[in-house]
Amino acid sequence: MKVLVPVKRVVDYNVKVRVNSDNTGVDIANVKMSMNPFDEIAVEEAVRLKEKGVVTEVIAVSCGVDKCQETLRTAMAIGADRGILVETDAELQPLAVAKLLKALVDKEQPSLIILGKQAIDDDSNQTGQMLAALCDLPQATFASKVEVADGKASVTREVDGGLETVQLSLPAVVTTDLRLNEPRYVTLPNIMKAKKKQLDTVKPADLGVDVAPRIKTLKVVEPAKRSAGIKVPDVATLVEKLKNEAKVI
């Protein structure tokens, strides 16, 4: 059984994001980049399934610039068997990424595609759902538990009202939530081993996919600074201020 795990290179979650001077996007010059945390959880889950003997091969995929190879090497250090980089300098939007992944799914024929529910840079939460639609596959989003057996996947999902368990016939698409697992610490020996693992590079044109952006970003600005809070002497004063000053009740 083969598992495909898409991973994205994003600004590290510990870095304070700043908008560039011309308001066209986020400043990423000399900024620490790392694997999207939700995708790291997806890689960890795929590797755990392999360790259980359910999965035979884990393939990590990344779409973007040449430096995404570092992200793929991290995925392979966690335990992925090989990597595929779809190299392009174009601005990749969720639909374009889903189309690239669909082309790779057609080529690799994985039984399961596990990816993060969203990336922490654009927070779109769209790629997994779009991929499932393009491939005409069953999907389970926001997974907090995944079990695979007998050609089916049982997925516990985090929903507004609590937890929901769904059963999918494979192949299927699963997107991961924070509580699915705790990714392992990547050790130096595994980092060295990852350097020797297979990493293939393809272009969008090789996959027959047009990655031209469909959405135009007009302007990117930082959120307004919050004003300082105040202390109130009692509940009556709080209610009065919420009603007359904040006008939220």
mmCIF file of C-alpha atoms in Angstrom:
data_model
loop_
_atom_site.group_PDB
_atom_site.id
_atom_site.type_symbol
_atom_site.label_atom_id
_atom_site.label_comp_id
_atom_site.label_asym_id
_atom_site.label_seq_id
_atom_site.Cartn_x
_atom_site.Cartn_y
_atom_site.Cartn_z
ATOM 1 C CA MET A 1 0.000 0.000 0.000
ATOM 2 C CA LYS A 2 1.356 3.380 -1.072
ATOM 3 C CA VAL A 3 0.730 6.710 0.693
ATOM 4 C CA LEU A 4 1.238 10.145 -0.875
ATOM 5 C CA VAL A 5 1.950 13.029 1.507
ATOM 6 C CA PRO A 6 2.038 16.605 0.114
ATOM 7 C CA VAL A 7 4.196 19.008 2.175
ATOM 8 C CA LYS A 8 4.497 22.788 1.884
ATOM 9 C CA ARG A 9 7.417 25.113 2.626
ATOM 10 C CA VAL A 10 6.160 28.044 4.721
ATOM 11 C CA VAL A 11 7.508 30.752 7.019
ATOM 12 C CA ASP A 12 8.369 29.083 10.339
ATOM 13 C CA TYR A 13 5.545 29.359 12.873
ATOM 14 C CA ASN A 14 7.889 30.996 15.421
ATOM 15 C CA VAL A 15 8.688 33.905 13.088
ATOM 16 C CA LYS A 16 6.767 37.175 13.354
ATOM 17 C CA VAL A 17 5.387 37.750 9.869
ATOM 18 C CA ARG A 18 5.849 41.197 8.310
ATOM 19 C CA VAL A 19 4.260 42.689 5.208
ATOM 20 C CA ASN A 20 6.717 43.945 2.571
ATOM 21 C CA SER A 21 7.067 47.650 1.821
ATOM 22 C CA ASP A 22 4.935 47.700 -1.354
ATOM 23 C CA ASN A 23 2.047 45.772 0.289
ATOM 24 C CA THR A 24 2.115 42.995 -2.303
ATOM 25 C CA GLY A 25 2.694 40.144 0.142
ATOM 26 C CA VAL A 26 4.658 38.831 3.101
ATOM 27 C CA ASP A 27 8.370 39.595 3.399
ATOM 28 C CA ILE A 28 10.239 36.266 3.235
ATOM 29 C CA ALA A 29 13.743 37.631 2.580
ATOM 30 C CA ASN A 30 16.216 36.065 5.039
ATOM 31 C CA VAL A 31 13.304 34.558 6.997
ATOM 32 C CA LYS A 32 13.489 31.062 8.474
ATOM 33 C CA MET A 33 11.343 28.627 6.491
ATOM 34 C CA SER A 34 10.141 25.192 7.560
ATOM 35 C CA MET A 35 7.567 22.498 6.819
ATOM 36 C CA ASN A 36 3.946 23.465 7.381
ATOM 37 C CA PRO A 37 3.084 22.045 10.865
ATOM 38 C CA PHE A 38 -0.106 20.307 9.676
ATOM 39 C CA ASP A 39 1.867 18.624 6.872
ATOM 40 C CA GLU A 40 4.468 17.475 9.404
ATOM 41 C CA ILE A 41 1.633 15.752 11.283
ATOM 42 C CA ALA A 42 0.552 14.131 7.999
ATOM 43 C CA VAL A 43 4.072 12.769 7.374
ATOM 44 C CA GLU A 44 4.247 11.442 10.930
ATOM 45 C CA GLU A 45 0.895 9.660 10.534
ATOM 46 C CA ALA A 46 1.961 8.073 7.233
ATOM 47 C CA VAL A 47 5.222 6.864 8.798
ATOM 48 C CA ARG A 48 3.334 5.419 11.797
ATOM 49 C CA LEU A 49 1.066 3.500 9.428
ATOM 50 C CA LYS A 50 4.196 2.137 7.754
ATOM 51 C CA GLU A 51 5.658 1.128 11.117
ATOM 52 C CA LYS A 52 2.431 -0.771 11.865
ATOM 53 C CA GLY A 53 2.898 -2.734 8.640
ATOM 54 C CA VAL A 54 -0.191 -1.257 6.997
ATOM 55 C CA VAL A 55 1.766 0.852 4.485
ATOM 56 C CA THR A 56 4.692 -0.238 2.312
ATOM 57 C CA GLU A 57 5.851 3.104 0.853
ATOM 58 C CA VAL A 58 5.527 6.762 1.852
ATOM 59 C CA ILE A 59 6.071 9.357 -0.890
ATOM 60 C CA ALA A 60 6.505 13.016 0.034
ATOM 61 C CA VAL A 61 5.557 15.653 -2.569
ATOM 62 C CA SER A 62 6.198 19.395 -2.595
ATOM 63 C CA CYS A 63 5.307 22.050 -5.167
ATOM 64 C CA GLY A 64 7.310 25.259 -5.432
ATOM 65 C CA VAL A 65 10.823 26.645 -5.757
ATOM 66 C CA ASP A 66 14.069 24.644 -5.698
ATOM 67 C CA LYS A 67 14.499 25.271 -1.942
ATOM 68 C CA CYS A 68 11.459 23.044 -1.309
ATOM 69 C CA GLN A 69 13.974 20.197 -1.565
ATOM 70 C CA GLU A 70 14.934 21.036 2.043
ATOM 71 C CA THR A 71 11.319 20.447 3.113
ATOM 72 C CA LEU A 72 11.258 17.122 1.283
ATOM 73 C CA ARG A 73 14.532 16.078 2.937
ATOM 74 C CA THR A 74 12.933 16.839 6.313
ATOM 75 C CA ALA A 75 9.968 14.633 5.386
ATOM 76 C CA MET A 76 12.367 11.862 4.403
ATOM 77 C CA ALA A 77 14.259 12.315 7.674
ATOM 78 C CA ILE A 78 10.965 11.731 9.518
ATOM 79 C CA GLY A 79 10.535 8.507 7.561
ATOM 80 C CA ALA A 80 9.257 9.092 4.010
ATOM 81 C CA ASP A 81 10.876 6.716 1.494
ATOM 82 C CA ARG A 82 11.292 9.118 -1.422
ATOM 83 C CA GLY A 83 10.384 12.611 -2.549
ATOM 84 C CA ILE A 84 8.996 14.344 -5.612
ATOM 85 C CA LEU A 85 9.472 18.073 -6.236
ATOM 86 C CA VAL A 86 7.219 19.836 -8.729
ATOM 87 C CA GLU A 87 9.537 22.753 -9.369
ATOM 88 C CA THR A 88 8.114 26.138 -10.381
ATOM 89 C CA ASP A 89 8.682 29.787 -9.533
ATOM 90 C CA ALA A 90 5.037 30.639 -10.239
ATOM 91 C CA GLU A 91 2.674 31.726 -7.469
ATOM 92 C CA LEU A 92 0.835 28.518 -6.603
ATOM 93 C CA GLN A 93 -2.783 28.796 -5.489
ATOM 94 C CA PRO A 94 -4.789 25.880 -3.994
ATOM 95 C CA LEU A 95 -6.461 24.875 -7.266
ATOM 96 C CA ALA A 96 -3.121 24.734 -9.112
ATOM 97 C CA VAL A 97 -1.584 22.618 -6.324
ATOM 98 C CA ALA A 98 -4.610 20.284 -6.352
ATOM 99 C CA LYS A 99 -4.245 19.826 -10.123
ATOM 100 C CA LEU A 100 -0.526 19.056 -9.775
ATOM 101 C CA LEU A 101 -1.255 16.545 -7.018
ATOM 102 C CA LYS A 102 -4.042 14.988 -9.119
ATOM 103 C CA ALA A 103 -1.540 14.394 -11.928
ATOM 104 C CA LEU A 104 0.845 12.709 -9.467
ATOM 105 C CA VAL A 105 -1.976 10.628 -7.986
ATOM 106 C CA ASP A 106 -2.803 9.385 -11.491
ATOM 107 C CA LYS A 107 0.875 8.497 -11.989
ATOM 108 C CA GLU A 108 1.697 6.949 -8.602
ATOM 109 C CA GLN A 109 -1.728 5.388 -7.827
ATOM 110 C CA PRO A 110 -1.497 5.698 -4.007
ATOM 111 C CA SER A 111 -4.108 4.021 -1.789
ATOM 112 C CA LEU A 112 -4.152 7.001 0.580
ATOM 113 C CA ILE A 113 -3.336 10.706 0.329
ATOM 114 C CA ILE A 114 -2.692 12.391 3.681
ATOM 115 C CA LEU A 115 -2.090 16.139 3.865
ATOM 116 C CA GLY A 116 -2.429 18.968 6.359
ATOM 117 C CA LYS A 117 -5.879 20.530 6.644
ATOM 118 C CA GLN A 118 -4.393 23.955 5.825
ATOM 119 C CA ALA A 119 -1.137 25.844 5.436
ATOM 120 C CA ILE A 120 -0.256 28.449 8.045
ATOM 121 C CA ASP A 121 0.703 31.052 5.424
ATOM 122 C CA ASP A 122 -2.531 31.481 3.441
ATOM 123 C CA ASP A 123 -4.882 29.458 5.720
ATOM 124 C CA SER A 124 -6.948 28.507 2.659
ATOM 125 C CA ASN A 125 -8.037 25.026 3.826
ATOM 126 C CA GLN A 126 -8.903 24.115 0.213
ATOM 127 C CA THR A 127 -6.261 21.887 -1.373
ATOM 128 C CA GLY A 128 -7.353 18.579 0.192
ATOM 129 C CA GLN A 129 -11.002 19.097 -0.675
ATOM 130 C CA MET A 130 -10.188 20.210 -4.236
ATOM 131 C CA LEU A 131 -7.898 17.209 -4.723
ATOM 132 C CA ALA A 132 -10.607 14.793 -3.574
ATOM 133 C CA ALA A 133 -13.087 16.402 -5.992
ATOM 134 C CA LEU A 134 -10.683 16.314 -8.953
ATOM 135 C CA CYS A 135 -9.772 12.661 -8.276
ATOM 136 C CA ASP A 136 -13.396 11.728 -7.460
ATOM 137 C CA LEU A 137 -12.243 10.137 -4.194
ATOM 138 C CA PRO A 138 -13.910 9.943 -0.757
ATOM 139 C CA GLN A 139 -12.490 12.388 1.771
ATOM 140 C CA ALA A 140 -12.297 12.952 5.524
ATOM 141 C CA THR A 141 -11.109 16.347 6.760
ATOM 142 C CA PHE A 142 -9.812 17.516 10.179
ATOM 143 C CA ALA A 143 -8.754 14.013 11.217
ATOM 144 C CA SER A 144 -7.828 13.434 14.880
ATOM 145 C CA LYS A 145 -7.540 9.633 14.512
ATOM 146 C CA VAL A 146 -6.898 7.411 11.488
ATOM 147 C CA GLU A 147 -7.124 3.611 11.339
ATOM 148 C CA VAL A 148 -6.595 1.608 8.144
ATOM 149 C CA ALA A 149 -7.622 -2.035 7.688
ATOM 150 C CA ASP A 150 -9.222 -4.307 5.088
ATOM 151 C CA GLY A 151 -9.177 -1.730 2.317
ATOM 152 C CA LYS A 152 -10.997 0.862 4.415
ATOM 153 C CA ALA A 153 -9.996 3.864 6.523
ATOM 154 C CA SER A 154 -11.832 4.763 9.714
ATOM 155 C CA VAL A 155 -11.333 8.448 10.465
ATOM 156 C CA THR A 156 -12.378 10.376 13.560
ATOM 157 C CA ARG A 157 -13.043 14.000 12.620
ATOM 158 C CA GLU A 158 -13.119 17.118 14.769
ATOM 159 C CA VAL A 159 -16.384 18.967 14.097
ATOM 160 C CA ASP A 160 -18.130 21.894 15.803
ATOM 161 C CA GLY A 161 -20.310 19.624 17.933
ATOM 162 C CA GLY A 162 -17.520 17.267 19.032
ATOM 163 C CA LEU A 163 -16.234 14.187 17.192
ATOM 164 C CA GLU A 164 -17.555 12.366 14.134
ATOM 165 C CA THR A 165 -16.298 8.990 12.871
ATOM 166 C CA VAL A 166 -16.535 8.179 9.176
ATOM 167 C CA GLN A 167 -15.468 5.138 7.184
ATOM 168 C CA LEU A 168 -13.937 5.524 3.737
ATOM 169 C CA SER A 169 -13.189 2.954 1.064
ATOM 170 C CA LEU A 170 -9.662 3.307 -0.290
ATOM 171 C CA PRO A 171 -8.219 5.106 -2.184
ATOM 172 C CA ALA A 172 -9.164 8.221 -0.235
ATOM 173 C CA VAL A 173 -8.011 11.693 0.840
ATOM 174 C CA VAL A 174 -7.495 12.568 4.522
ATOM 175 C CA THR A 175 -6.555 15.984 5.932
ATOM 176 C CA THR A 176 -4.954 16.171 9.377
ATOM 177 C CA ASP A 177 -5.789 18.224 12.449
ATOM 178 C CA LEU A 178 -3.470 19.179 15.326
ATOM 179 C CA ARG A 179 -4.551 16.424 17.700
ATOM 180 C CA LEU A 180 -3.868 13.537 15.320
ATOM 181 C CA ASN A 181 -0.327 12.995 16.637
ATOM 182 C CA GLU A 182 2.865 14.618 17.927
ATOM 183 C CA PRO A 183 5.551 14.563 15.181
ATOM 184 C CA ARG A 184 8.813 12.929 16.214
ATOM 185 C CA TYR A 185 12.060 14.798 16.728
ATOM 186 C CA VAL A 186 14.265 14.461 13.650
ATOM 187 C CA THR A 187 17.639 13.012 14.644
ATOM 188 C CA LEU A 188 20.978 13.748 12.956
ATOM 189 C CA PRO A 189 21.478 10.136 11.723
ATOM 190 C CA ASN A 190 18.066 10.253 10.010
ATOM 191 C CA ILE A 191 18.918 13.628 8.449
ATOM 192 C CA MET A 192 22.085 12.061 6.999
ATOM 193 C CA LYS A 193 20.134 9.035 5.724
ATOM 194 C CA ALA A 194 17.578 11.350 4.077
ATOM 195 C CA LYS A 195 20.323 12.891 1.921
ATOM 196 C CA LYS A 196 20.774 9.533 0.185
ATOM 197 C CA LYS A 197 17.092 8.894 -0.494
ATOM 198 C CA GLN A 198 15.608 9.335 -3.976
ATOM 199 C CA LEU A 199 14.311 12.804 -4.846
ATOM 200 C CA ASP A 200 12.838 13.323 -8.315
ATOM 201 C CA THR A 201 12.171 16.731 -9.877
ATOM 202 C CA VAL A 202 9.477 17.442 -12.459
ATOM 203 C CA LYS A 203 7.987 20.593 -13.977
ATOM 204 C CA PRO A 204 4.255 21.458 -14.134
ATOM 205 C CA ALA A 205 4.499 21.219 -17.938
ATOM 206 C CA ASP A 206 5.710 17.607 -17.600
ATOM 207 C CA LEU A 207 2.456 16.851 -15.787
ATOM 208 C CA GLY A 208 0.363 18.776 -18.307
ATOM 209 C CA VAL A 209 -0.871 21.271 -15.706
ATOM 210 C CA ASP A 210 -1.397 25.026 -16.125
ATOM 211 C CA VAL A 211 -0.506 26.700 -12.806
ATOM 212 C CA ALA A 212 -1.370 30.279 -13.813
ATOM 213 C CA PRO A 213 -3.045 32.103 -10.859
ATOM 214 C CA ARG A 214 -6.845 32.432 -11.019
ATOM 215 C CA ILE A 215 -7.045 34.942 -8.162
ATOM 216 C CA LYS A 216 -5.282 38.319 -8.021
ATOM 217 C CA THR A 217 -4.110 39.714 -4.687
ATOM 218 C CA LEU A 218 -4.809 43.445 -4.660
ATOM 219 C CA LYS A 219 -3.153 44.405 -1.383
ATOM 220 C CA VAL A 220 -1.744 42.871 1.792
ATOM 221 C CA VAL A 221 -1.801 44.889 5.022
ATOM 222 C CA GLU A 222 -1.074 44.152 8.668
ATOM 223 C CA PRO A 223 -4.060 44.003 11.044
ATOM 224 C CA ALA A 224 -4.860 47.181 12.970
ATOM 225 C CA LYS A 225 -3.084 47.475 16.297
ATOM 226 C CA ARG A 226 -5.308 46.695 19.275
ATOM 227 C CA SER A 227 -5.928 49.446 21.803
ATOM 228 C CA ALA A 228 -5.025 48.861 25.436
ATOM 229 C CA GLY A 229 -7.614 47.250 27.690
ATOM 230 C CA ILE A 230 -9.178 48.857 30.763
ATOM 231 C CA LYS A 231 -10.294 47.577 34.150
ATOM 232 C CA VAL A 232 -13.889 48.062 35.289
ATOM 233 C CA PRO A 233 -15.055 48.073 38.932
ATOM 234 C CA ASP A 234 -18.088 45.837 38.537
ATOM 235 C CA VAL A 235 -20.292 43.849 36.157
ATOM 236 C CA ALA A 236 -22.783 46.679 35.721
ATOM 237 C CA THR A 237 -20.054 48.966 34.370
ATOM 238 C CA LEU A 238 -18.818 46.221 32.054
ATOM 239 C CA VAL A 239 -22.309 45.698 30.631
ATOM 240 C CA GLU A 240 -22.777 49.449 30.209
ATOM 241 C CA LYS A 241 -19.493 49.800 28.257
ATOM 242 C CA LEU A 242 -20.218 46.748 26.080
ATOM 243 C CA LYS A 243 -23.645 48.168 25.282
ATOM 244 C CA ASN A 244 -22.895 51.864 24.782
ATOM 245 C CA GLU A 245 -19.209 52.066 23.816
ATOM 246 C CA ALA A 246 -18.369 48.764 22.124
ATOM 247 C CA LYS A 247 -21.993 48.314 20.942
ATOM 248 C CA VAL A 248 -21.671 44.538 20.925
ATOM 249 C CA ILE A 249 -24.788 43.836 23.004
#
